Amino acid sequence: MKLKTMKKLTPLFQLLLASLLLALLLASGGQWFLRQSTLGPNQAERPQELLAFAAPEFNLPQQAQTLSLLTLFSFLLLGTCHLLHAHKQAKIAARLLAWIEKTLADTATEAESTAPIPGFPEEISKQLRILLTTPDEKNITIGGGQAALPITQKISLYTKKRFELIFEEFPDGIMLLNESAEATYANSKIEIILGKSKSEVIGHKFHDWSQEEVLTDFFSRFQNIQSRLRRKKELLFSPSYLPERTLSVGAYPVENRDNNTFLGTLVLFRDVSAEALAKQARGDFVSHVSHELKSPLNVLKMYSELLLNADGNDKEIERDAANVISDEVERLSLLINNLLSISKIELGSISLVRQRVKVVDLLSDAFQTIARSGLEERLSFKLDLPQELSPLSLDKELFRVAINNLLTNAIKYNRPQGKVTLAAEENDAQIIISVKDTGLGIAAGEQEHIFEKFYRSESAEVRDKPGHGLGLALAKNIVELHHGKLKLESTLGEGSTFAIVFDKGSTLVQEGL
Amino acid sequence: MNQKTILIVDDDAHVRKILGLTIGRAGYKTQTATNGMEALALIRSHPPNLLITDIEMPRMSGKELCLTIARELPDRDFLIILMTSVVERDASSWLQEVGQAEFMEKPLSPKKIIERLGSYFRATA
């Protein structure tokens, strides 16, 4: 802008322009000065950058910075007006200054308000705001005591609080041990896991709070540990005060790799009871399956060896051997089919092929087929079905397996000249299909287990009959897949009734109609 | 020659039958039991010269039978052969407690059983 032009401008405008330029000059210089003045040799210790480092999500309002600049400008303007005896202009500048001061005060109040910092509970937010807005070296009240905290310590405390909050939300127990294996930090989950309060743990060595010998022995390895032994270690144990639980303890030595100093040990406690039970169940299942498969194979091996070494002189034994081999092959085949079906249902990989089924026809057909196999036992069979039943939406093949299993059991565990009845009935609320026998019955104490995989009664009479303990488990799975219930009523020595109950409100029935 | 008595314990009727037949044809006398409790009763009255038992049985398992025998008959002098589907990892600890016992893994070969009986009785003769 030319000098001539400037002279043409009004005196007030000249004052405004000069003051603004001076303010900008001073602000830039001030910022430079702020950058150069440090509280320590580390660049990260400058207040603004410290705050950005510790609380990146928390920035000083831009509005406050702008207002600060305007304040400086207003002071300069006011001063210049007085110097030039521009009293009228000075009054305007004073009013501008007053407005700026009021707005600054409101902004400061707003900054100090109790509005919570996002992500932190109200009480912690209050403490954090005190930390961040209190000038250096001023005494503050924090955590129930007064302290003079320079800015670095304030930031350090804030960072520590942040991490403690994160650790408290962790679902597992977290503990920090120093090089002497003394606990320097523990989250609240530790109290449930160790059965000790935090105050009994923090500041104490492991042998003061460890109630288990195996745990004490484990932690002793982390006391003044040599560098060559600093490796992750893990332990699984069931504490005596929580015998039904399985806990995993992972200890991770923490080192400063820059200077190879040992900082302590991070310890994680996890409740792995569910995983341990699942592993146990898998192991038990494999063990059961192995036994159930090897038993018929054992018989097949022995009888086939007998036949191979037969000299042809004992036809009866050879025929007997051939029959046994045939029966065992069928038994093995049934076992494998049952296992596959159960596994598919439990894994959810089986999909029902539903169709509208006339239940009376299905039951009649199953009954006729199975009843023939019971004739040798001189059993009597009764089919008690109504003329009509509401059709159901069923996977016919699969449902037939369930009915067959119930009928097979009714025959197998019956007495000579006993009775097997297949019945069905329908009322307003339900359709009920039942298989009743007058056989061995099931003891009251065993009834709750009878539907478990591989479960067989301890009774010698039951054990004398061939079986794997899978038929009822599979039948129950199939019925439940069709949204029905399989119920049992039984009296030891008198017989059993297994009832498949379908609620007429279910889709199974509705789709069939 | 005194006929040796072999006690066969298994809840599977087919196994009892085929072993009884095979061992009987080899010149031994056989007794059978369907579970550990029955076997124990027989052993208490007439101890056999050798016991062949399954492990998984109702009422009393083969392991429980062996440990009971070790407790009640510490001076017994007969071998116990345990028929097993899978040899347990920690079996050696309780097997040592039983003493004079060994595993035979299923499926069994009757021929190998007869060979083992022969070698055992020759060694102890």
XYZ file of C-alpha atoms in Angstrom:
638
model
C 0.000 0.000 0.000
C 1.522 3.388 -1.002
C 2.286 6.067 1.582
C 0.083 8.532 -0.214
C -2.845 6.182 0.040
C -2.264 5.609 3.705
C -2.387 9.316 4.413
C -5.792 9.482 2.854
C -7.197 6.948 5.263
C -9.024 8.180 8.341
C -6.991 8.425 11.511
C -9.059 5.706 13.235
C -8.535 3.265 10.441
C -4.821 4.061 10.574
C -4.798 3.246 14.254
C -6.637 -0.056 13.692
C -4.291 -1.202 10.987
C -1.135 -0.303 12.903
C -2.356 -2.052 16.042
C -3.297 -5.201 14.145
C 0.123 -5.398 12.522
C 1.844 -4.894 15.861
C -0.366 -7.555 17.509
C 0.444 -10.100 14.835
C 4.134 -9.374 15.214
C 4.007 -9.843 18.961
C 1.899 -13.058 18.731
C 4.344 -14.666 16.335
C 7.219 -13.669 18.573
C 5.391 -15.031 21.598
C 4.813 -18.398 19.968
C 8.438 -18.591 18.964
C 9.422 -17.781 22.522
C 7.041 -20.466 23.836
C 8.528 -23.072 21.566
C 12.038 -22.218 22.590
C 11.371 -22.245 26.344
C 11.330 -25.834 27.623
C 10.930 -27.511 30.922
C 13.453 -30.136 30.004
C 15.742 -31.180 27.196
C 13.078 -33.348 25.608
C 10.929 -31.688 23.004
C 7.933 -33.685 24.162
C 7.889 -31.921 27.507
C 6.524 -28.631 26.162
C 3.122 -28.096 27.716
C 1.065 -28.035 24.541
C 2.811 -31.042 23.040
C 2.723 -32.826 26.365
C -1.003 -32.441 26.396
C -1.265 -33.621 22.802
C 0.872 -36.663 23.663
C -1.041 -37.579 26.812
C -4.491 -36.655 25.644
C -4.638 -36.449 21.886
C -8.411 -36.361 22.007
C -8.400 -33.300 24.273
C -7.344 -29.981 22.515
C -7.491 -26.433 23.840
C -10.360 -24.629 22.155
C -9.379 -22.729 18.971
C -11.800 -20.028 20.066
C -9.685 -19.271 23.166
C -6.562 -18.787 21.025
C -8.316 -16.348 18.679
C -9.677 -14.345 21.563
C -6.237 -14.124 23.138
C -4.932 -12.557 19.946
C -7.796 -10.057 19.832
C -7.121 -9.106 23.463
C -3.568 -8.213 22.593
C -4.758 -6.188 19.632
C -7.331 -4.376 21.758
C -4.754 -3.398 24.399
C -2.498 -1.968 21.739
C -5.346 -0.097 20.121
C -6.481 1.351 23.424
C -2.953 2.415 24.311
C -2.416 4.035 20.929
C -5.701 5.921 21.142
C -4.760 7.403 24.530
C -1.327 8.412 23.235
C -2.837 10.219 20.274
C -5.527 11.783 22.454
C -8.163 10.025 20.294
C -10.555 9.877 23.219
C -13.632 8.950 21.257
C -11.777 6.087 19.571
C -10.337 5.046 22.913
C -13.851 4.605 24.328
C -14.742 2.282 21.425
C -11.530 0.321 21.951
C -12.263 0.041 25.709
C -15.722 -1.339 25.020
C -14.174 -3.834 22.558
C -11.645 -4.872 25.193
C -14.366 -5.338 27.823
C -16.364 -7.544 25.464
C -13.301 -9.676 24.701
C -12.453 -10.069 28.404
C -16.014 -11.208 29.164
C -15.963 -13.739 26.324
C -12.593 -15.067 27.471
C -13.921 -15.477 31.008
C -16.964 -17.370 29.681
C -14.699 -19.626 27.617
C -12.537 -20.376 30.669
C -15.651 -21.150 32.706
C -16.880 -23.415 29.973
C -13.527 -25.183 29.906
C -13.724 -25.697 33.646
C -17.327 -26.878 33.555
C -18.304 -30.245 34.874
C -19.230 -31.504 31.425
C -17.527 -34.911 31.280
C -14.630 -35.673 29.019
C -15.909 -38.268 26.530
C -15.013 -41.820 27.502
C -14.352 -41.115 31.200
C -16.638 -41.338 34.214
C -17.737 -38.040 35.781
C -15.440 -38.191 38.828
C -12.359 -38.918 36.724
C -13.339 -36.154 34.249
C -13.450 -33.611 37.117
C -10.001 -34.616 38.314
C -8.618 -34.506 34.792
C -9.958 -30.991 34.204
C -8.357 -29.789 37.429
C -5.084 -31.256 36.276
C -5.188 -29.674 32.870
C -6.418 -26.176 33.809
C -4.362 -25.576 36.973
C -1.330 -23.372 36.332
C 2.131 -24.706 37.039
C 3.359 -24.875 40.593
C -0.030 -24.001 42.064
C -1.187 -26.228 44.913
C -4.065 -28.440 43.901
C -6.263 -30.843 45.770
C -6.243 -34.207 44.162
C -7.002 -37.674 45.481
C -7.805 -36.252 48.937
C -4.434 -34.501 49.424
C -2.760 -31.276 48.370
C 0.316 -31.299 46.210
C 2.354 -28.964 44.064
C 2.659 -30.699 40.769
C 4.664 -29.458 37.884
C 3.084 -30.037 34.488
C 5.069 -33.174 33.659
C 3.883 -34.909 36.759
C 0.332 -33.851 36.020
C 0.524 -35.375 32.591
C 2.178 -38.503 33.967
C -0.615 -38.897 36.521
C -3.225 -38.392 33.837
C -1.615 -41.027 31.594
C -1.353 -43.475 34.486
C -5.024 -42.931 35.323
C -5.983 -43.574 31.740
C -4.163 -46.920 31.627
C -5.559 -47.933 35.010
C -9.066 -47.340 33.696
C -8.343 -49.496 30.653
C -6.919 -52.291 32.862
C -9.969 -52.149 35.111
C -12.207 -52.844 32.106
C -10.140 -55.894 31.144
C -12.084 -59.132 31.674
C -9.002 -60.888 33.108
C -6.779 -60.281 36.111
C -3.737 -58.080 35.444
C -0.798 -57.689 37.773
C 2.577 -56.006 37.470
C 5.553 -57.327 39.433
C 8.806 -55.469 39.910
C 12.212 -57.120 39.660
C 11.844 -58.423 43.233
C 8.524 -60.082 42.294
C 6.649 -57.607 44.438
C 3.244 -56.551 43.069
C 3.206 -52.886 42.045
C -0.187 -52.932 40.361
C -3.254 -55.184 40.295
C -6.692 -54.628 38.788
C -9.938 -55.455 40.615
C -10.360 -58.848 38.907
C -7.370 -60.065 40.919
C -9.487 -59.986 44.076
C -11.807 -62.693 42.762
C -8.986 -64.754 41.285
C -6.575 -64.695 44.224
C -9.137 -64.380 46.993
C -7.223 -61.372 48.361
C -7.984 -57.647 48.328
C -5.865 -55.281 46.224
C -4.364 -53.743 49.346
C -3.207 -57.191 50.458
C -1.483 -57.733 47.107
C -0.042 -54.386 45.977
C 3.243 -53.612 47.654
C 3.655 -57.186 48.859
C 5.770 -60.037 47.611
C 4.129 -63.073 46.073
C 4.649 -65.356 49.062
C 2.543 -62.958 51.151
C -0.565 -63.246 48.978
C -0.194 -66.521 47.064
C -2.361 -69.189 48.711
C -1.283 -72.010 46.428
C 2.066 -73.767 46.543
C 2.066 -74.200 42.777
C 1.538 -70.445 42.327
C 4.244 -69.537 44.863
C 6.656 -71.834 43.090
C 5.705 -70.289 39.737
C 6.295 -66.686 40.869
C 9.560 -67.519 42.618
C 11.093 -67.892 39.155
C 10.533 -64.175 38.475
C 12.424 -62.895 41.478
C 15.672 -61.177 40.387
C 15.542 -63.201 37.211
C 18.658 -63.360 35.074
C 18.413 -62.041 31.544
C 18.979 -65.414 29.914
C 15.964 -66.814 31.781
C 13.563 -63.986 30.906
C 10.983 -65.870 28.912
C 7.229 -66.078 28.876
C 5.963 -68.783 31.246
C 2.499 -70.267 31.677
C 0.714 -72.270 34.331
C -2.670 -74.013 34.522
C -4.083 -74.826 37.936
C -7.286 -75.241 39.950
C -7.108 -73.219 43.160
C -8.133 -74.951 46.372
C -10.505 -72.036 47.132
C -12.147 -72.386 43.667
C -11.847 -76.129 42.987
C -14.370 -76.195 40.154
C -12.472 -73.547 38.161
C -9.348 -73.818 36.007
C -7.108 -70.754 35.890
C -4.410 -69.899 33.389
C -1.513 -67.726 34.562
C 0.751 -66.162 31.943
C 3.866 -64.296 33.085
C 5.629 -62.049 30.555
C 8.979 -60.449 31.537
C 9.142 -56.823 30.406
C 12.488 -55.436 29.312
C 13.708 -52.108 28.009
C 15.436 -53.317 24.884
C 17.295 -50.029 24.425
C 19.386 -50.518 27.529
C 18.614 -54.163 28.365
C 17.145 -53.390 31.793
C 14.607 -55.663 33.373
C 11.511 -53.604 34.229
C 9.421 -56.316 35.847
C 6.847 -58.918 34.922
C 3.372 -58.551 33.470
C 1.084 -61.298 34.783
C -2.287 -62.197 33.253
C -4.793 -64.408 35.068
C -7.559 -65.951 32.947
C -10.451 -68.176 33.930
C -10.257 -70.973 31.341
C -12.766 -73.289 33.040
C -15.059 -73.407 29.991
C -12.170 -74.290 27.675
C -10.912 -76.921 30.107
C -14.375 -78.525 30.305
C -14.725 -78.515 26.530
C -11.309 -80.131 26.179
C -12.257 -82.721 28.784
C -15.525 -83.417 26.959
C -13.693 -83.837 23.657
C -11.192 -86.167 25.283
C -13.972 -88.208 26.893
C -15.823 -88.390 23.575
C -12.753 -89.669 21.724
C -12.120 -92.179 24.480
C -15.714 -93.440 24.352
C -15.748 -93.657 20.572
C -12.452 -95.486 20.566
C -13.755 -98.026 23.051
C -17.068 -98.464 21.231
C -15.311 -99.002 17.901
C -12.602 -101.303 19.190
C -14.963 -103.600 21.065
C -16.806 -104.926 17.978
C -13.499 -104.941 16.071
C -12.089 -107.099 18.835
C -14.889 -109.621 18.371
C -14.532 -109.511 14.569
C -10.799 -110.120 14.822
C -11.129 -113.077 17.172
C -13.936 -114.793 15.296
C -12.363 -114.273 11.887
C -9.105 -115.775 13.189
C -11.111 -118.711 14.451
C -12.608 -119.219 10.999
C -9.241 -118.862 9.288
C -7.779 -121.585 11.501
C -10.847 -123.816 11.335
C -10.279 -127.282 10.027
C -13.871 -127.698 8.870
C -14.729 -130.246 11.497
C -16.791 -128.050 13.739
C -19.579 -126.671 11.574
C -21.589 -125.390 14.493
C -18.791 -123.189 15.761
C -18.005 -121.969 12.275
C -21.657 -121.068 11.631
C -21.812 -119.365 15.004
C -18.675 -117.404 14.164
C -20.086 -116.291 10.829
C -23.323 -115.104 12.504
C -21.414 -113.217 15.155
C -19.280 -111.534 12.504
C -22.396 -110.516 10.605
C -24.078 -109.140 13.747
C -21.014 -107.209 14.798
C -20.646 -105.640 11.366
C -24.262 -104.443 11.589
C -23.700 -103.183 15.108
C -20.580 -101.329 13.984
C -22.419 -99.831 11.030
C -25.259 -98.634 13.278
C -22.754 -97.149 15.698
C -20.993 -95.197 12.973
C -24.299 -93.925 11.557
C -25.465 -92.836 15.005
C -22.170 -91.099 15.703
C -22.265 -89.254 12.405
C -25.878 -88.163 12.931
C -25.241 -86.955 16.463
C -22.112 -85.095 15.421
C -23.901 -83.409 12.527
C -26.801 -82.339 14.750
C -24.485 -81.012 17.454
C -22.357 -79.136 14.932
C -25.485 -77.689 13.354
C -24.476 -78.988 9.952
C -27.565 -81.121 9.462
C -30.426 -79.533 7.559
C -33.920 -80.935 7.848
C -35.681 -81.961 4.664
C -39.207 -81.235 5.786
C -42.356 -82.409 4.173
C -46.003 -82.697 5.105
C -46.232 -86.122 6.745
C -49.249 -88.215 7.664
C -48.086 -89.270 11.088
C -50.422 -92.262 11.368
C -48.926 -93.804 8.218
C -45.367 -93.195 9.319
C -45.932 -94.723 12.751
C -47.768 -97.745 11.355
C -45.004 -98.443 8.892
C -42.242 -98.157 11.518
C -44.175 -100.361 13.889
C -44.693 -103.166 11.377
C -40.984 -103.253 10.496
C -39.658 -103.246 14.023
C -42.263 -105.563 15.474
C -41.022 -108.419 13.307
C -37.622 -108.292 15.031
C -39.209 -108.781 18.449
C -41.109 -111.931 17.625
C -38.276 -114.178 18.847
C -38.628 -112.719 22.317
C -42.293 -113.738 22.346
C -43.316 -110.157 22.905
C -46.783 -108.883 22.172
C -47.180 -105.670 20.164
C -49.960 -103.161 20.202
C -50.563 -100.237 17.860
C -52.871 -97.674 19.409
C -53.398 -94.885 16.861
C -56.424 -92.674 16.166
C -58.030 -92.697 12.723
C -56.495 -89.358 11.932
C -53.857 -87.074 13.344
C -53.028 -83.560 12.208
C -50.223 -83.795 9.652
C -46.810 -82.586 10.755
C -43.961 -80.937 8.877
C -41.180 -83.492 9.470
C -37.904 -84.743 8.087
C -39.361 -88.158 7.461
C -36.068 -90.123 7.296
C -34.651 -88.559 10.437
C -37.852 -88.792 12.450
C -38.115 -92.449 11.492
C -34.661 -92.996 13.075
C -35.938 -91.540 16.377
C -39.058 -93.768 16.360
C -36.978 -96.821 15.423
C -34.536 -96.192 18.268
C -37.355 -95.969 20.812
C -39.038 -99.132 19.504
C -35.717 -101.022 19.373
C -35.039 -100.185 22.999
C -38.559 -101.207 24.012
C -37.903 -104.629 22.497
C -34.290 -104.992 23.639
C -34.864 -104.110 27.285
C -38.108 -106.025 27.640
C -38.840 -109.307 29.373
C -39.899 -112.557 27.713
C -43.620 -112.351 26.936
C -43.548 -108.656 27.651
C -45.499 -105.967 25.800
C -44.617 -103.076 23.461
C -47.196 -100.371 22.679
C -46.878 -97.602 20.105
C -49.574 -94.988 20.646
C -50.483 -91.482 19.526
C -53.071 -88.949 20.636
C -54.051 -85.397 19.855
C -55.744 -82.760 21.984
C -56.318 -79.003 21.625
C -52.788 -78.168 22.682
C -50.536 -81.076 21.749
C -49.774 -84.124 19.635
C -48.208 -86.937 21.700
C -46.487 -90.052 20.328
C -45.531 -92.640 22.958
C -43.606 -95.926 23.088
C -44.359 -98.024 26.147
C -42.771 -101.279 27.328
C -43.183 -103.660 30.261
C -39.453 -104.283 30.501
C -36.617 -103.613 32.916
C -37.464 -99.997 33.677
C -34.919 -97.348 34.608
C -33.860 -96.512 38.161
C -34.820 -93.015 39.329
C -31.171 -92.064 39.853
C -30.290 -92.944 36.281
C -33.188 -91.225 34.534
C -31.476 -87.838 34.369
C -28.479 -89.420 32.601
C -30.299 -91.759 30.257
C -30.246 -89.282 27.344
C -26.503 -88.591 27.627
C -24.207 -89.893 24.903
C -22.648 -93.304 25.713
C -24.556 -93.599 28.972
C -25.732 -97.128 29.780
C -27.232 -98.361 32.988
C -24.893 -100.155 35.374
C -27.443 -102.922 35.718
C -26.078 -106.292 34.618
C -29.348 -107.050 32.805
C -28.875 -103.947 30.651
C -25.175 -104.539 30.110
C -25.896 -108.040 28.917
C -27.687 -106.550 25.944
C -25.601 -105.082 23.133
C -25.678 -101.290 22.864
C -23.564 -98.151 22.716
C -25.625 -95.692 24.704
C -26.298 -93.496 21.656
C -29.845 -94.446 20.623
C -31.695 -92.289 23.149
C -29.239 -89.391 22.785
C -29.867 -89.385 19.047
C -33.634 -89.708 19.426
C -33.686 -86.716 21.782
C -31.561 -84.641 19.406
C -33.861 -85.442 16.485
C -37.044 -84.634 18.432
C -35.592 -81.336 19.643
C -34.479 -80.482 16.109
C -38.169 -80.727 15.238
C -39.001 -78.419 18.175
C -40.540 -81.234 20.204
C -39.726 -82.684 23.622
C -38.822 -86.257 24.542
C -40.101 -87.174 27.989
C -39.618 -90.255 30.140
C -41.711 -91.995 32.762
C -40.255 -95.186 34.181
C -40.375 -97.497 37.166
C -37.546 -99.912 37.825
C -38.667 -103.462 37.298
C -41.966 -102.450 35.673
C -41.191 -100.710 32.415
C -40.823 -97.342 30.686
C -42.826 -94.894 28.566
C -41.036 -92.521 26.210
C -43.278 -89.719 24.920
C -42.586 -87.337 22.026
C -44.603 -84.176 22.630
C -45.283 -81.549 19.934
C -46.865 -78.251 20.848
C -49.626 -77.493 18.323
C -48.665 -73.825 18.289
C -45.257 -74.599 16.827
C -44.379 -74.094 13.159
C -43.918 -77.838 12.855
C -47.624 -78.354 13.231
C -48.685 -75.145 11.499
C -46.647 -75.908 8.382
C -48.083 -79.381 8.260
C -51.673 -78.146 8.256
C 0.215 -132.055 34.266
C -1.985 -129.828 36.373
C -4.416 -128.030 34.160
C -3.994 -124.278 34.567
C -7.118 -122.228 35.277
C -7.620 -119.043 33.306
C -10.253 -116.581 34.536
C -11.783 -114.493 31.703
C -13.602 -111.302 32.740
C -15.526 -109.261 30.138
C -19.033 -107.794 29.949
C -19.219 -108.732 26.237
C -20.666 -112.230 25.901
C -19.032 -112.772 22.494
C -15.582 -112.040 23.928
C -16.110 -114.420 26.842
C -17.294 -117.095 24.442
C -14.507 -116.854 21.850
C -11.740 -116.547 24.436
C -13.190 -119.420 26.423
C -13.323 -121.524 23.280
C -9.829 -120.646 22.069
C -8.121 -120.979 25.461
C -10.053 -124.162 26.212
C -8.900 -125.700 22.937
C -5.318 -124.871 23.925
C -5.613 -127.193 26.893
C -6.483 -124.770 29.711
C -9.419 -124.756 32.059
C -11.506 -121.589 31.855
C -13.808 -119.633 34.148
C -15.738 -116.530 33.115
C -17.194 -113.490 34.864
C -19.183 -110.531 33.474
C -17.710 -107.835 35.696
C -15.129 -107.113 38.392
C -17.411 -107.934 41.316
C -18.150 -111.415 40.012
C -14.474 -111.975 39.263
C -13.452 -110.922 42.767
C -15.836 -113.436 44.298
C -14.339 -116.212 42.172
C -10.760 -115.152 42.932
C -11.398 -115.075 46.661
C -12.727 -118.625 46.618
C -10.447 -120.132 43.963
C -7.560 -117.960 42.760
C -6.823 -118.670 39.074
C -3.418 -119.282 37.504
C -3.878 -116.312 35.218
C -6.473 -113.560 34.864
C -7.544 -111.966 31.575
C -9.801 -108.969 32.107
C -11.378 -106.129 30.138
C -10.934 -102.652 31.636
C -14.253 -100.906 30.953
C -16.946 -102.902 32.699
C -20.023 -102.027 34.780
C -20.118 -102.261 38.566
C -16.336 -102.682 38.882
C -13.833 -101.800 36.172
C -10.762 -103.849 35.328
C -8.532 -101.233 36.971
C -10.569 -101.316 40.201
C -10.458 -105.124 40.137
C -6.660 -105.144 39.799
C -6.122 -102.621 42.583
C -8.461 -104.568 44.882
C -6.587 -107.798 44.149
C -3.261 -106.051 44.879
C -4.656 -104.878 48.218
C -6.332 -108.128 49.296
C -3.830 -110.600 47.864
C -0.407 -108.966 48.177
C 1.281 -112.358 47.833
C -0.624 -113.461 44.749
C 1.452 -115.234 42.168
C -0.671 -115.034 39.023
C -0.294 -112.777 36.028
C -3.031 -110.285 35.088
C -3.525 -109.438 31.407
C -5.656 -106.314 30.820
C -7.431 -106.001 27.472
C -7.566 -102.349 26.558
C -8.822 -100.188 23.684
C -6.215 -97.488 24.307
C -3.284 -97.788 26.701
C -3.722 -95.005 29.256
C -0.812 -92.594 29.586
C -0.739 -92.735 33.349
C -1.386 -96.497 33.513
C 2.220 -97.349 34.390
C 1.854 -95.760 37.828
C -1.084 -97.898 38.976
C 0.147 -100.931 37.054
C 3.306 -100.848 39.170
C 1.127 -100.767 42.243
C -0.674 -103.900 41.030
C 2.516 -105.724 40.106
C 2.670 -108.704 37.720
C 0.264 -107.121 35.249
C 0.485 -106.124 31.599
C -1.670 -104.638 28.839
C -2.803 -106.244 25.611
C -4.262 -103.796 23.113
C -7.486 -104.567 21.242
C -8.280 -105.967 18.762
C -6.826 -109.092 20.263
C -5.475 -112.046 18.455
C -6.434 -115.345 20.147
C -3.230 -116.803 18.734
C -1.118 -114.182 20.477
C -3.012 -114.751 23.722
C -2.241 -118.477 23.578
C 1.406 -117.721 22.826
C 1.591 -115.390 25.818
C -0.009 -117.949 28.110
C 2.486 -120.530 26.932
C 5.525 -118.295 27.463
C 4.312 -117.213 30.899
C 3.694 -120.723 32.195
C 6.991 -121.983 30.788
C 8.844 -119.166 32.558
C 7.120 -119.778 35.877
C 7.262 -123.559 35.767
